[in-house]
Amino acid sequence: MGRSPCCEKAHTNKGAWTKEEDDRLIAYIRAHGEGCWRSLPKAAGLLRCGKSCRLRWINYLRPDLKRGNFTEEEDELIIKLHSLLGNKWSLIAGRLPGRTDNEIKNYWNTHIRRKLLSRGIDPATHRPLNDSSHHNQVQEPAPTMSFAPKQEEEVFQEVKDSKSPTSERCPDLNLELTISPPHQAQEALKTSVGRGLCFACSLGLQNSKDCSCGDNGNTSTATGYDFLGLKTTVLDYRS
DNA sequence: AACGAGATCAACCGCGGGATT
DNA sequence: CAATCCCGCGGTTGATCTCGT
């Protein structure tokens, strides 16, 4: 099926953005809002393709970007999320306010990969590098991931729907742990997340807005569910 | 000071998939 | 239902920066 090119390549600039281009894009989006990326360049007087404008705005010009170094907490959160979701950078970015998928992807490839390797952990599988049980068919659940019974199938479905490359690349990475009988899930939650703390607290992010401990006392229900943003609105920079 | 190697990150590319016609 | 449009994603590239020699 033929696909029309995203833009008239012959008349578009490429490469690094100039200050003037940035200013034009910012001014246009301030006045008209995001969206209609295909028609935006012409309307804004930019010789760029819509995709390029979108990327520039999302990854660099958005006012709510955090920028700066990643904190240790963010590092650990990214590692945890990657162990569950694989290279779903946009999903991971959705749980890190002010961070973009591109930024996280770059950070993963340049910093975290090396960090995990130095710990003797395979960044692709999140298993010890010399773990011979890697190829076993029967797996133990990952130690820290568990979901409340009520929502676990939804969570599993989301991961499954995402056609996680992790599960294809690493069939041993046990995503099945999300569909355990209720009592197992509860027990796993108590032991792995720790004394009924929510996932955010288990990562040391007490009092963060992702903390669901205090919601309604039903900590175990809120945890994994909320963790993937299925109960609460997934953080969305576009909103 | 000069150079090369490695690290970093902004930007590009191609594709998948939902929405629309 | 098929064709097309458009958005968004993940992988990759290449320019620039940093550091060691």
CSV table of C-alpha atoms (C1' of nucleotides) in Angstrom, one decimal:
chain,number,residue,atom,x,y,z
A,1,MET,CA,0.0,0.0,0.0
A,2,GLY,CA,1.5,3.3,-1.0
A,3,ARG,CA,2.1,5.8,1.6
A,4,SER,CA,2.4,9.4,0.8
A,5,PRO,CA,5.5,11.1,2.1
A,6,CYS,CA,5.1,13.0,5.3
A,7,CYS,CA,6.2,16.1,3.7
A,8,GLU,CA,7.7,17.7,0.6
A,9,LYS,CA,11.3,16.7,1.3
A,10,ALA,CA,12.7,18.9,-1.4
A,11,HIS,CA,11.6,22.0,0.4
A,12,THR,CA,12.3,21.2,4.0
A,13,ASN,CA,15.2,22.0,6.2
A,14,LYS,CA,16.9,19.2,8.1
A,15,GLY,CA,19.4,19.0,10.9
A,16,ALA,CA,19.8,21.2,13.9
A,17,TRP,CA,17.1,23.7,14.7
A,18,THR,CA,17.9,27.4,14.7
A,19,LYS,CA,16.8,29.8,17.5
A,20,GLU,CA,14.5,31.5,15.0
A,21,GLU,CA,12.8,28.2,14.1
A,22,ASP,CA,12.4,27.4,17.7
A,23,ASP,CA,10.8,30.8,18.4
A,24,ARG,CA,8.4,30.4,15.5
A,25,LEU,CA,7.4,26.9,16.6
A,26,ILE,CA,6.9,28.0,20.2
A,27,ALA,CA,4.9,31.1,19.2
A,28,TYR,CA,2.7,29.1,16.9
A,29,ILE,CA,1.9,26.4,19.4
A,30,ARG,CA,1.3,29.0,22.1
A,31,ALA,CA,-1.2,30.6,19.8
A,32,HIS,CA,-2.9,27.6,18.3
A,33,GLY,CA,-2.0,24.6,20.5
A,34,GLU,CA,-0.5,21.3,19.6
A,35,GLY,CA,-1.8,19.0,16.9
A,36,CYS,CA,-2.2,19.0,13.1
A,37,TRP,CA,1.5,18.5,12.8
A,38,ARG,CA,1.2,17.9,9.1
A,39,SER,CA,-0.2,21.4,8.4
A,40,LEU,CA,1.7,23.1,11.2
A,41,PRO,CA,4.9,23.9,9.4
A,42,LYS,CA,3.2,25.7,6.6
A,43,ALA,CA,1.0,27.6,9.0
A,44,ALA,CA,3.9,28.5,11.2
A,45,GLY,CA,6.1,29.5,8.3
A,46,LEU,CA,8.6,26.8,9.0
A,47,LEU,CA,10.5,24.9,6.3
A,48,ARG,CA,10.3,21.7,8.3
A,49,CYS,CA,8.2,18.5,8.1
A,50,GLY,CA,5.5,18.0,10.6
A,51,LYS,CA,7.2,15.1,12.2
A,52,SER,CA,10.3,17.2,12.8
A,53,CYS,CA,8.2,19.9,14.4
A,54,ARG,CA,6.5,17.5,16.6
A,55,LEU,CA,9.7,15.9,17.7
A,56,ARG,CA,11.4,19.2,18.4
A,57,TRP,CA,8.4,20.4,20.5
A,58,ILE,CA,8.0,17.2,22.5
A,59,ASN,CA,11.7,16.5,23.1
A,60,TYR,CA,13.1,20.0,23.5
A,61,LEU,CA,10.7,22.9,23.6
A,62,ARG,CA,7.8,21.8,25.8
A,63,PRO,CA,7.7,24.1,28.8
A,64,ASP,CA,7.1,21.3,31.3
A,65,LEU,CA,10.3,19.4,30.5
A,66,LYS,CA,12.5,18.7,33.5
A,67,ARG,CA,15.9,18.5,31.8
A,68,GLY,CA,19.0,18.0,33.8
A,69,ASN,CA,20.4,14.9,35.3
A,70,PHE,CA,18.3,11.9,36.2
A,71,THR,CA,18.1,11.2,39.9
A,72,GLU,CA,18.9,7.9,41.5
A,73,GLU,CA,15.2,7.4,42.1
A,74,GLU,CA,14.4,8.0,38.4
A,75,ASP,CA,17.2,5.5,37.5
A,76,GLU,CA,15.7,2.8,39.6
A,77,LEU,CA,12.2,3.5,38.4
A,78,ILE,CA,13.3,3.3,34.8
A,79,ILE,CA,15.0,0.0,35.5
A,80,LYS,CA,11.9,-1.4,37.2
A,81,LEU,CA,9.6,-0.2,34.4
A,82,HIS,CA,12.0,-1.5,31.7
A,83,SER,CA,12.1,-4.9,33.4
A,84,LEU,CA,8.3,-5.1,33.1
A,85,LEU,CA,7.6,-3.3,29.8
A,86,GLY,CA,10.8,-3.7,27.7
A,87,ASN,CA,11.6,-1.0,25.3
A,88,LYS,CA,8.3,0.7,25.6
A,89,TRP,CA,9.9,4.1,26.1
A,90,SER,CA,6.7,6.1,25.7
A,91,LEU,CA,5.0,4.0,28.5
A,92,ILE,CA,8.0,4.4,30.7
A,93,ALA,CA,8.1,8.1,30.0
A,94,GLY,CA,4.5,8.3,30.9
A,95,ARG,CA,5.5,7.5,34.5
A,96,LEU,CA,8.3,10.0,34.7
A,97,PRO,CA,6.9,13.5,34.6
A,98,GLY,CA,9.0,16.0,32.6
A,99,ARG,CA,10.9,13.3,30.8
A,100,THR,CA,10.5,12.3,27.2
A,101,ASP,CA,10.7,8.9,25.6
A,102,ASN,CA,13.6,10.0,23.5
A,103,GLU,CA,15.5,11.2,26.6
A,104,ILE,CA,14.8,8.0,28.5
A,105,LYS,CA,15.8,5.9,25.5
A,106,ASN,CA,19.1,7.8,25.2
A,107,TYR,CA,19.7,7.7,28.9
A,108,TRP,CA,19.1,4.0,29.0
A,109,ASN,CA,21.5,3.3,26.1
A,110,THR,CA,24.2,5.5,27.5
A,111,HIS,CA,24.0,5.2,31.2
A,112,ILE,CA,21.7,2.5,32.6
A,113,ARG,CA,22.8,-0.2,30.3
A,114,ARG,CA,26.4,0.2,31.5
A,115,LYS,CA,25.2,0.6,35.1
A,116,LEU,CA,23.4,-2.8,34.9
A,117,LEU,CA,26.3,-4.5,33.2
A,118,SER,CA,28.6,-3.3,35.9
A,119,ARG,CA,26.2,-4.8,38.4
A,120,GLY,CA,26.5,-8.1,36.4
A,121,ILE,CA,22.9,-7.8,35.2
A,122,ASP,CA,21.9,-8.3,31.6
A,123,PRO,CA,20.0,-5.1,30.6
A,124,ALA,CA,17.9,-6.9,28.1
A,125,THR,CA,16.6,-9.6,30.4
A,126,HIS,CA,17.3,-8.1,33.9
A,127,ARG,CA,18.9,-11.3,34.9
A,128,PRO,CA,22.4,-12.0,36.1
A,129,LEU,CA,24.7,-12.2,33.1
A,130,ASN,CA,25.9,-15.7,33.9
A,131,ASP,CA,22.5,-17.0,34.9
A,132,SER,CA,22.2,-20.4,33.3
A,133,SER,CA,18.6,-20.8,34.3
A,134,HIS,CA,18.0,-18.2,31.7
A,135,HIS,CA,16.8,-20.8,29.3
A,136,ASN,CA,14.5,-22.7,31.6
A,137,GLN,CA,10.9,-22.9,30.6
A,138,VAL,CA,9.5,-22.8,34.1
A,139,GLN,CA,10.3,-19.6,35.7
A,140,GLU,CA,10.0,-18.0,39.1
A,141,PRO,CA,8.2,-14.8,39.1
A,142,ALA,CA,10.3,-11.7,39.0
A,143,PRO,CA,10.9,-10.7,42.7
A,144,THR,CA,9.3,-7.3,42.9
A,145,MET,CA,6.6,-7.3,40.4
A,146,SER,CA,3.1,-8.3,41.4
A,147,PHE,CA,-0.4,-7.0,40.8
A,148,ALA,CA,-3.5,-6.9,42.7
A,149,PRO,CA,-5.9,-9.7,41.7
A,150,LYS,CA,-8.7,-7.5,40.6
A,151,GLN,CA,-6.8,-5.8,37.9
A,152,GLU,CA,-4.0,-8.2,37.1
A,153,GLU,CA,-5.5,-9.4,33.9
A,154,GLU,CA,-6.0,-5.9,32.7
A,155,VAL,CA,-2.3,-5.2,33.4
A,156,PHE,CA,-1.3,-8.4,31.7
A,157,GLN,CA,-3.5,-7.5,28.8
A,158,GLU,CA,-1.8,-4.1,28.4
A,159,VAL,CA,1.6,-5.6,28.4
A,160,LYS,CA,0.4,-8.3,26.0
A,161,ASP,CA,-1.2,-5.8,23.8
A,162,SER,CA,1.9,-3.8,23.7
A,163,LYS,CA,3.5,-6.8,21.9
A,164,SER,CA,6.4,-6.4,24.3
A,165,PRO,CA,9.6,-7.0,22.5
A,166,THR,CA,10.9,-8.2,25.9
A,167,SER,CA,8.5,-11.1,26.0
A,168,GLU,CA,9.5,-12.0,22.4
A,169,ARG,CA,13.1,-11.4,22.9
A,170,CYS,CA,13.2,-13.0,26.3
A,171,PRO,CA,10.5,-15.6,26.5
A,172,ASP,CA,11.8,-16.5,29.9
A,173,LEU,CA,11.0,-13.1,31.3
A,174,ASN,CA,8.0,-14.2,33.2
A,175,LEU,CA,5.1,-11.9,32.5
A,176,GLU,CA,2.8,-14.7,33.6
A,177,LEU,CA,3.4,-13.7,37.1
A,178,THR,CA,0.7,-11.1,36.7
A,179,ILE,CA,-2.0,-13.8,36.5
A,180,SER,CA,-1.6,-15.6,39.7
A,181,PRO,CA,-4.5,-16.7,41.9
A,182,PRO,CA,-5.6,-13.9,44.2
A,183,HIS,CA,-4.1,-15.2,47.4
A,184,GLN,CA,-0.7,-15.6,45.7
A,185,ALA,CA,-0.9,-12.1,44.4
A,186,GLN,CA,-1.7,-10.8,47.8
A,187,GLU,CA,1.1,-12.7,49.4
A,188,ALA,CA,3.6,-11.7,46.8
A,189,LEU,CA,2.5,-8.1,47.2
A,190,LYS,CA,3.0,-8.2,50.9
A,191,THR,CA,6.4,-9.7,50.7
A,192,SER,CA,7.8,-8.0,47.6
A,193,VAL,CA,6.4,-4.6,47.8
A,194,GLY,CA,6.7,-4.7,51.5
A,195,ARG,CA,4.2,-4.4,54.3
A,196,GLY,CA,1.4,-3.1,52.1
A,197,LEU,CA,3.3,-0.2,50.7
A,198,CYS,CA,2.4,0.9,47.2
A,199,PHE,CA,4.7,0.6,44.4
A,200,ALA,CA,5.8,4.2,44.5
A,201,CYS,CA,6.7,3.9,48.2
A,202,SER,CA,8.5,0.6,47.6
A,203,LEU,CA,10.7,2.6,45.3
A,204,GLY,CA,11.4,5.2,48.0
A,205,LEU,CA,9.0,7.7,46.4
A,206,GLN,CA,6.9,8.3,49.5
A,207,ASN,CA,4.4,11.1,49.2
A,208,SER,CA,4.8,11.2,45.5
A,209,LYS,CA,1.7,11.7,43.5
A,210,ASP,CA,2.0,8.0,42.5
A,211,CYS,CA,1.7,7.0,46.1
A,212,SER,CA,-1.5,5.2,46.6
A,213,CYS,CA,-1.0,4.0,50.2
A,214,GLY,CA,-3.3,6.5,51.6
A,215,ASP,CA,-6.0,6.2,49.0
A,216,ASN,CA,-8.6,4.1,50.8
A,217,GLY,CA,-6.8,1.7,52.8
A,218,ASN,CA,-7.0,-0.9,50.1
A,219,THR,CA,-3.3,-0.7,49.4
A,220,SER,CA,-2.9,-4.0,47.7
A,221,THR,CA,-5.6,-3.2,45.2
A,222,ALA,CA,-4.2,0.1,44.3
A,223,THR,CA,-0.6,-0.8,43.8
A,224,GLY,CA,0.1,-2.6,40.6
A,225,TYR,CA,-3.0,-1.2,39.0
A,226,ASP,CA,-2.1,2.3,39.7
A,227,PHE,CA,1.5,1.7,38.9
A,228,LEU,CA,0.7,1.3,35.2
A,229,GLY,CA,-1.7,4.1,35.2
A,230,LEU,CA,-4.7,2.0,34.7
A,231,LYS,CA,-6.6,3.4,37.6
A,232,THR,CA,-5.3,6.9,37.5
A,233,THR,CA,-4.8,8.8,34.3
A,234,VAL,CA,-1.5,7.9,32.7
A,235,LEU,CA,0.7,10.9,32.9
A,236,ASP,CA,0.3,12.6,29.5
A,237,TYR,CA,2.4,15.5,28.5
A,238,ARG,CA,-0.1,16.4,25.9
A,239,SER,CA,-2.8,17.2,28.5
B,1,DA,C1',48.3,22.4,21.9
B,2,DA,C1',46.8,18.6,18.9
B,3,DC,C1',44.8,14.5,18.1
B,4,DG,C1',41.9,10.4,18.4
B,5,DA,C1',38.6,7.6,20.9
B,6,DG,C1',34.6,7.2,23.3
B,7,DA,C1',30.4,9.3,25.1
B,8,DT,C1',26.3,12.0,24.6
B,9,DC,C1',22.1,13.4,22.6
B,10,DA,C1',19.2,15.8,19.1
B,11,DA,C1',17.2,14.6,15.1
B,12,DC,C1',16.0,11.5,11.2
B,13,DC,C1',13.8,7.4,9.3
B,14,DG,C1',10.7,3.7,8.5
B,15,DC,C1',6.9,1.4,10.1
B,16,DG,C1',2.5,0.2,12.8
B,17,DG,C1',-1.9,1.2,13.8
B,18,DG,C1',-6.0,4.0,14.7
B,19,DA,C1',-9.1,7.2,12.4
B,20,DT,C1',-11.3,8.7,8.5
B,21,DT,C1',-13.1,8.6,3.8
C,1,DC,C1',-14.3,-3.2,3.4
C,2,DA,C1',-10.4,-1.2,1.3
C,3,DA,C1',-7.7,2.8,0.6
C,4,DT,C1',-5.6,6.6,2.6
C,5,DC,C1',-4.3,9.9,6.1
C,6,DC,C1',-1.9,11.1,10.1
C,7,DC,C1',0.2,10.4,14.5
C,8,DG,C1',3.3,8.4,17.4
C,9,DC,C1',6.8,4.9,18.4
C,10,DG,C1',11.3,2.6,18.5
C,11,DG,C1',15.7,2.1,16.2
C,12,DT,C1',19.4,4.3,14.3
C,13,DT,C1',22.5,8.0,12.8
C,14,DG,C1',25.7,11.6,12.9
C,15,DA,C1',27.3,16.0,14.9
C,16,DT,C1',29.2,17.7,18.9
C,17,DC,C1',31.4,17.3,23.3
C,18,DT,C1',34.7,15.4,26.7
C,19,DC,C1',38.6,13.2,28.1
C,20,DG,C1',42.9,10.9,27.9
C,21,DT,C1',47.4,10.6,25.8
